[in-house]
XYZ file of C-alpha atoms in Angstrom:
400
model
C 169.262 -43.139 -197.577
C 170.482 -43.092 -201.050
C 171.672 -46.584 -202.688
C 174.154 -44.440 -204.766
C 177.740 -44.788 -203.339
C 179.755 -41.541 -204.111
C 183.303 -42.177 -205.574
C 186.200 -41.354 -203.817
C 184.427 -38.286 -202.267
C 186.222 -35.477 -200.317
C 184.429 -33.762 -197.445
C 184.835 -29.972 -197.438
C 184.333 -28.250 -194.200
C 183.840 -24.526 -193.309
C 183.785 -24.132 -189.451
C 182.451 -20.765 -188.093
C 182.647 -19.861 -184.401
C 179.065 -21.572 -183.951
C 178.514 -23.247 -187.340
C 179.706 -25.856 -189.744
C 178.945 -25.739 -193.313
C 180.067 -28.969 -195.167
C 179.828 -30.774 -198.503
C 180.712 -34.355 -199.689
C 182.027 -34.074 -203.131
C 182.423 -36.836 -205.729
C 185.934 -36.939 -207.609
C 184.122 -36.166 -210.800
C 181.964 -33.262 -209.239
C 178.901 -35.006 -210.393
C 177.590 -35.880 -206.934
C 177.069 -33.825 -203.677
C 175.885 -33.987 -200.490
C 175.566 -30.806 -198.382
C 174.357 -29.586 -195.010
C 174.611 -26.928 -192.310
C 175.095 -27.377 -188.503
C 173.992 -24.095 -186.665
C 173.862 -22.590 -183.427
C 176.257 -24.845 -181.733
C 176.668 -24.823 -178.207
C 173.202 -23.609 -177.706
C 169.939 -25.552 -176.838
C 168.623 -24.891 -180.125
C 171.709 -26.405 -182.237
C 170.691 -28.565 -185.192
C 172.016 -29.805 -188.462
C 170.019 -29.298 -191.705
C 171.281 -32.178 -193.973
C 170.521 -32.477 -197.782
C 171.036 -35.879 -199.331
C 172.128 -36.963 -202.826
C 168.386 -36.800 -204.078
C 167.818 -33.154 -202.642
C 165.754 -34.275 -199.603
C 166.411 -32.106 -196.471
C 166.601 -33.663 -192.902
C 166.566 -31.748 -189.846
C 168.331 -33.140 -186.739
C 168.377 -31.228 -183.399
C 171.528 -31.568 -181.292
C 170.969 -29.331 -178.168
C 174.058 -28.121 -176.459
C 176.495 -30.023 -179.223
C 179.999 -28.568 -179.829
C 181.997 -28.788 -183.141
C 183.098 -32.236 -182.338
C 179.854 -33.627 -181.390
C 178.365 -32.099 -184.435
C 181.015 -33.586 -186.602
C 180.261 -36.983 -185.296
C 176.606 -36.603 -186.095
C 177.269 -35.484 -189.560
C 179.510 -38.516 -190.240
C 176.696 -40.476 -189.002
C 174.260 -38.732 -191.585
C 176.854 -39.403 -194.428
C 176.504 -43.228 -193.519
C 178.251 -45.334 -195.915
C 179.367 -42.472 -197.981
C 182.870 -42.339 -196.370
C 185.355 -39.448 -197.247
C 188.779 -40.321 -198.366
C 190.123 -36.957 -197.327
C 188.941 -33.759 -195.651
C 189.676 -30.144 -196.856
C 189.249 -27.232 -194.572
C 188.547 -23.702 -195.453
C 190.782 -21.450 -193.368
C 190.294 -17.404 -193.659
C 193.921 -16.553 -193.144
C 197.049 -18.035 -194.150
C 199.280 -14.631 -193.524
C 202.482 -14.542 -195.674
C 203.427 -17.914 -194.627
C 201.122 -20.152 -196.851
C 201.006 -19.627 -200.708
C 198.841 -22.653 -201.478
C 196.998 -25.323 -199.813
C 198.977 -27.786 -197.127
C 198.376 -31.104 -195.643
C 197.425 -30.800 -192.007
C 200.512 -31.384 -189.521
C 200.938 -30.133 -185.905
C 203.054 -27.264 -187.207
C 200.286 -26.092 -189.779
C 197.689 -26.351 -186.833
C 199.886 -24.118 -184.675
C 200.229 -21.659 -187.490
C 196.611 -21.383 -188.132
C 196.139 -20.857 -184.454
C 198.985 -18.209 -184.222
C 197.366 -16.245 -187.315
C 194.228 -15.594 -185.244
C 195.852 -11.887 -184.761
C 194.870 -11.557 -188.603
C 191.638 -13.091 -188.408
C 190.233 -13.315 -184.670
C 186.828 -14.492 -185.470
C 187.795 -17.098 -187.890
C 191.037 -18.847 -187.617
C 190.267 -20.205 -184.053
C 186.927 -21.722 -185.325
C 188.933 -23.209 -188.274
C 191.337 -24.753 -186.095
C 188.714 -26.253 -183.989
C 187.134 -27.961 -186.985
C 190.644 -29.596 -187.927
C 191.129 -30.814 -184.302
C 187.644 -32.422 -184.254
C 187.963 -34.310 -187.258
C 191.375 -35.527 -185.996
C 189.668 -36.735 -182.924
C 186.977 -38.404 -184.556
C 189.034 -40.035 -187.654
C 192.625 -39.697 -186.857
C 193.275 -41.892 -189.936
C 191.643 -39.536 -192.381
C 194.255 -36.930 -194.279
C 193.277 -33.271 -194.090
C 194.435 -30.363 -195.781
C 193.856 -26.604 -195.067
C 193.031 -24.358 -198.078
C 193.724 -20.651 -197.353
C 191.546 -17.753 -198.444
C 194.575 -15.617 -198.838
C 196.755 -18.023 -200.428
C 195.711 -17.293 -204.181
C 196.590 -13.921 -203.592
C 200.135 -14.669 -202.609
C 201.354 -14.071 -206.082
C 200.725 -10.119 -205.729
C 203.663 -8.288 -206.532
C 205.218 -5.971 -203.561
C 203.697 -2.765 -205.421
C 200.329 -4.195 -205.206
C 200.509 -5.730 -201.584
C 202.634 -3.321 -199.687
C 200.902 -0.363 -197.815
C 202.894 2.846 -197.893
C 203.761 2.686 -194.171
C 207.185 2.357 -192.472
C 208.921 -0.925 -193.760
C 209.364 -2.143 -190.144
C 205.710 -2.615 -189.738
C 205.833 -5.071 -192.729
C 209.066 -6.670 -191.913
C 208.398 -7.262 -188.025
C 204.564 -7.162 -187.975
C 203.533 -8.437 -191.410
C 201.220 -5.358 -191.985
C 200.253 -5.750 -195.730
C 197.470 -6.400 -198.105
C 196.406 -10.151 -198.216
C 193.067 -10.151 -199.948
C 190.257 -12.723 -199.609
C 187.759 -14.793 -201.367
C 190.835 -16.427 -202.838
C 189.295 -19.741 -203.254
C 186.121 -18.083 -205.190
C 188.620 -16.067 -207.343
C 190.676 -18.950 -208.249
C 187.793 -21.106 -209.403
C 186.027 -18.382 -211.360
C 189.448 -17.206 -213.376
C 190.026 -21.057 -214.098
C 186.286 -21.712 -215.336
C 186.365 -18.468 -217.399
C 189.364 -19.565 -219.038
C 188.047 -22.925 -219.791
C 184.773 -21.280 -221.226
C 186.433 -18.509 -223.446
C 187.509 -19.245 -227.054
C 190.317 -16.665 -227.137
C 193.924 -18.180 -226.675
C 195.715 -17.734 -223.601
C 197.083 -16.346 -221.581
C 194.081 -14.626 -220.332
C 193.557 -11.514 -218.415
C 190.244 -11.337 -215.932
C 188.736 -8.929 -213.906
C 186.609 -11.020 -211.069
C 183.768 -9.498 -209.323
C 182.734 -11.672 -206.327
C 179.697 -9.380 -205.251
C 177.657 -10.639 -202.382
C 176.939 -9.523 -198.522
C 180.646 -9.571 -198.687
C 182.257 -8.485 -201.839
C 185.774 -8.256 -203.430
C 187.231 -7.914 -206.885
C 190.672 -9.276 -208.326
C 192.642 -8.791 -211.352
C 193.580 -12.310 -212.583
C 196.320 -13.023 -215.544
C 197.447 -16.443 -216.592
C 195.843 -18.144 -213.243
C 197.730 -15.712 -210.946
C 196.185 -12.850 -208.728
C 198.017 -9.548 -209.660
C 195.909 -7.267 -207.274
C 192.876 -7.560 -205.481
C 190.423 -5.216 -203.399
C 190.409 -6.382 -199.835
C 193.393 -5.735 -197.786
C 194.905 -6.708 -194.388
C 191.230 -7.364 -193.555
C 188.123 -7.832 -195.365
C 186.897 -4.369 -194.542
C 189.067 -2.669 -197.178
C 187.794 -2.060 -200.791
C 184.147 -2.190 -202.114
C 181.199 -1.133 -200.440
C 179.566 -4.178 -199.049
C 176.266 -5.510 -197.311
C 177.210 -4.138 -193.817
C 180.955 -3.132 -194.475
C 181.910 0.607 -195.555
C 184.682 -0.493 -197.848
C 187.356 2.485 -198.392
C 187.353 5.290 -196.202
C 189.669 7.918 -195.060
C 192.140 6.163 -192.606
C 191.588 9.399 -190.489
C 187.973 8.668 -189.869
C 188.759 6.610 -186.784
C 190.200 9.570 -185.067
C 188.003 11.863 -186.212
C 184.937 9.782 -184.771
C 187.078 9.495 -181.523
C 187.511 13.103 -181.101
C 184.157 14.395 -182.392
C 181.750 11.581 -181.211
C 183.854 10.194 -178.276
C 183.574 6.659 -179.921
C 186.090 4.020 -178.830
C 187.892 1.584 -181.501
C 185.682 -1.066 -180.851
C 182.453 1.134 -181.399
C 184.184 2.255 -184.560
C 185.134 -1.105 -185.609
C 181.368 -2.200 -185.118
C 179.979 0.435 -187.224
C 182.242 0.117 -190.377
C 181.898 -3.682 -190.264
C 178.560 -4.297 -189.295
C 176.302 -1.150 -189.748
C 177.658 0.596 -192.828
C 177.567 -0.629 -196.587
C 174.095 -1.011 -198.072
C 172.347 -1.243 -194.640
C 174.042 2.195 -193.511
C 173.285 4.130 -196.775
C 169.717 2.739 -197.406
C 168.758 2.442 -193.603
C 166.551 -0.579 -194.201
C 168.720 -3.624 -195.204
C 172.084 -5.051 -196.168
C 170.484 -7.296 -198.722
C 170.697 -6.001 -202.301
C 167.119 -7.706 -203.216
C 165.384 -5.595 -200.753
C 167.469 -2.354 -201.326
C 166.623 -2.741 -205.122
C 163.013 -3.331 -204.326
C 162.679 -0.210 -202.211
C 164.580 1.784 -204.767
C 161.920 1.016 -207.277
C 159.219 1.535 -204.976
C 157.717 5.217 -205.184
C 155.759 4.971 -202.141
C 158.513 3.760 -199.835
C 159.895 6.460 -197.466
C 163.504 5.171 -197.858
C 163.152 5.049 -201.673
C 165.860 7.911 -202.252
C 168.287 6.365 -199.828
C 167.677 2.909 -201.413
C 168.477 4.517 -204.774
C 171.785 6.175 -203.614
C 172.873 2.978 -202.106
C 172.387 1.099 -205.288
C 173.975 3.963 -207.267
C 177.149 3.998 -204.915
C 177.498 -0.045 -204.926
C 177.635 0.167 -208.631
C 179.801 3.338 -209.174
C 182.353 1.872 -206.535
C 182.521 -1.543 -207.821
C 182.876 -0.347 -211.449
C 185.795 2.134 -210.353
C 187.700 -0.745 -208.546
C 187.316 -2.919 -211.805
C 188.510 0.017 -213.770
C 191.666 0.365 -211.509
C 192.317 -3.220 -211.294
C 192.537 -3.301 -215.024
C 195.733 -1.229 -214.601
C 197.273 -4.676 -212.921
C 196.659 -6.846 -216.311
C 199.203 -6.986 -219.292
C 196.244 -7.768 -221.313
C 192.330 -8.144 -220.688
C 190.140 -10.878 -221.777
C 186.978 -9.937 -219.999
C 184.891 -9.453 -216.706
C 183.328 -12.201 -214.829
C 180.338 -11.765 -212.276
C 179.644 -13.943 -209.357
C 178.483 -14.203 -205.717
C 174.829 -13.714 -204.854
C 174.568 -10.139 -206.497
C 176.783 -10.758 -209.376
C 174.999 -13.986 -210.351
C 171.460 -12.588 -209.763
C 171.013 -9.156 -210.514
C 171.241 -7.972 -214.258
C 170.404 -4.246 -213.158
C 173.563 -4.192 -210.633
C 175.766 -5.790 -213.604
C 174.614 -3.175 -216.014
C 175.019 -0.376 -213.710
C 178.502 -1.426 -212.842
C 179.443 -1.643 -216.482
C 177.783 1.669 -217.252
C 180.540 3.225 -214.995
C 183.200 1.740 -217.071
C 181.743 3.315 -220.408
C 185.098 4.075 -221.562
C 186.035 0.166 -222.109
C 184.349 -0.406 -225.220
C 181.957 -2.822 -223.325
C 178.813 -3.857 -225.119
C 175.935 -5.646 -223.301
C 173.469 -8.161 -224.850
C 170.669 -6.874 -222.761
C 168.503 -10.272 -223.223
C 171.155 -12.259 -222.370
C 172.041 -10.392 -219.412
C 168.413 -10.345 -218.209
C 168.224 -14.409 -218.596
C 171.332 -15.115 -216.481
C 170.119 -15.414 -212.754
C 169.332 -18.457 -210.423
C 172.763 -20.670 -211.043
C 172.580 -19.958 -214.953
C 176.063 -19.763 -216.448
C 177.031 -17.832 -219.516
C 178.129 -14.817 -221.625
C 176.158 -11.593 -222.153
C 178.514 -9.683 -224.214
C 177.827 -8.651 -228.017
C 179.973 -9.435 -231.174
C 181.001 -5.985 -231.204
C 181.940 -5.701 -227.317
C 185.927 -4.987 -226.818
C 186.011 -7.289 -223.930
C 184.006 -10.505 -222.943
C 181.256 -10.468 -220.070
C 180.483 -13.570 -218.134
C 178.204 -14.592 -215.204
C 179.703 -17.736 -213.746
C 178.272 -19.076 -210.480
C 180.919 -19.698 -207.869
C 182.071 -23.160 -206.283
C 184.312 -22.727 -203.621
C 183.447 -26.083 -202.031
C 184.656 -27.641 -205.370
C 187.669 -25.599 -205.456
C 188.560 -26.510 -202.079
C 187.789 -30.410 -202.861
C 190.242 -30.029 -205.990
C 193.021 -28.471 -204.202
C 192.641 -31.082 -201.519
C 192.921 -34.008 -203.560
C 195.860 -32.163 -205.447
C 197.807 -31.585 -202.350
C 197.246 -35.418 -201.325
C 197.906 -36.791 -204.797
C 194.566 -38.292 -205.024
């Protein structure tokens, strides 16, 4: 165990249905302890804990639920006692436009909004209640993935459907990855030498991908909608399709809604087109392998991913009063120079000029720009840090 005591740390918790991802972050963001509890409820449940020095410890917790796992996590933290807990909550509906201190009302709203995020919000609520049960004295804050996008104007968030569906059933575009887009746009504005206000196109590209137009720190439009299925082609999600596809598949193939939902969310995207993988690293490797039987399918998957990402960025630029540049992040955006170049090639009318050497050097957590002096707009790679953003918003809400 480390002898270093983290100064006024915040514990960031991200609860899934059978997992807890956590990070204890110092107030100056210089020190961090991280970990993952997985397979909760099963005999092979375990915690992989990474201390300040980077050493990993694996602890088995057979059959443990979320509360039992959190008790063990607190034990692993030892003397590193958090002063507050910040929870990632996927959906805040239209009720929450910013982070909120946890109250009984907030917990009930998180649960009620499970209709919009049935796989995530119930698990998020379990995490909040588990911390309450263990440490009722600890102040808690919920930070919503959707909240950052509540600044979108109606012309961007409304669907062209009967208004009663919006007014009574809250059917509208919400957007996701909000904590990432908030962090990245703020960080980009710190890095640029241009005077503000700044207009950024943010490309958060990973197994789940979304893009957002941010001006003066506010989201003006984004690619995801009512659910995370809308928008870009992703690892296993199809992204935008004809809304009539569902009824067409029912009529022609006899599929029910649940089967169609599984296909579009879990069997499409890079996996569906390449036929081999949802991981862009694997797909790119096969696309460059002349001997692989799926080479042409993998090539098409890469081309489609780049084309759709570039097309979406181009369209999102319409939301910006003025544009400063483009930011790439996420597992793909941070690590693949060829994908970044492929996307920007789609946007060839924008006057973008890439420094190829700088682009090639940006991977594995490196932060930096890769535009030339002649480029009309700036180009950045910035590793996202959603945990830090949640910790910052938690401290701000509590006045810490």
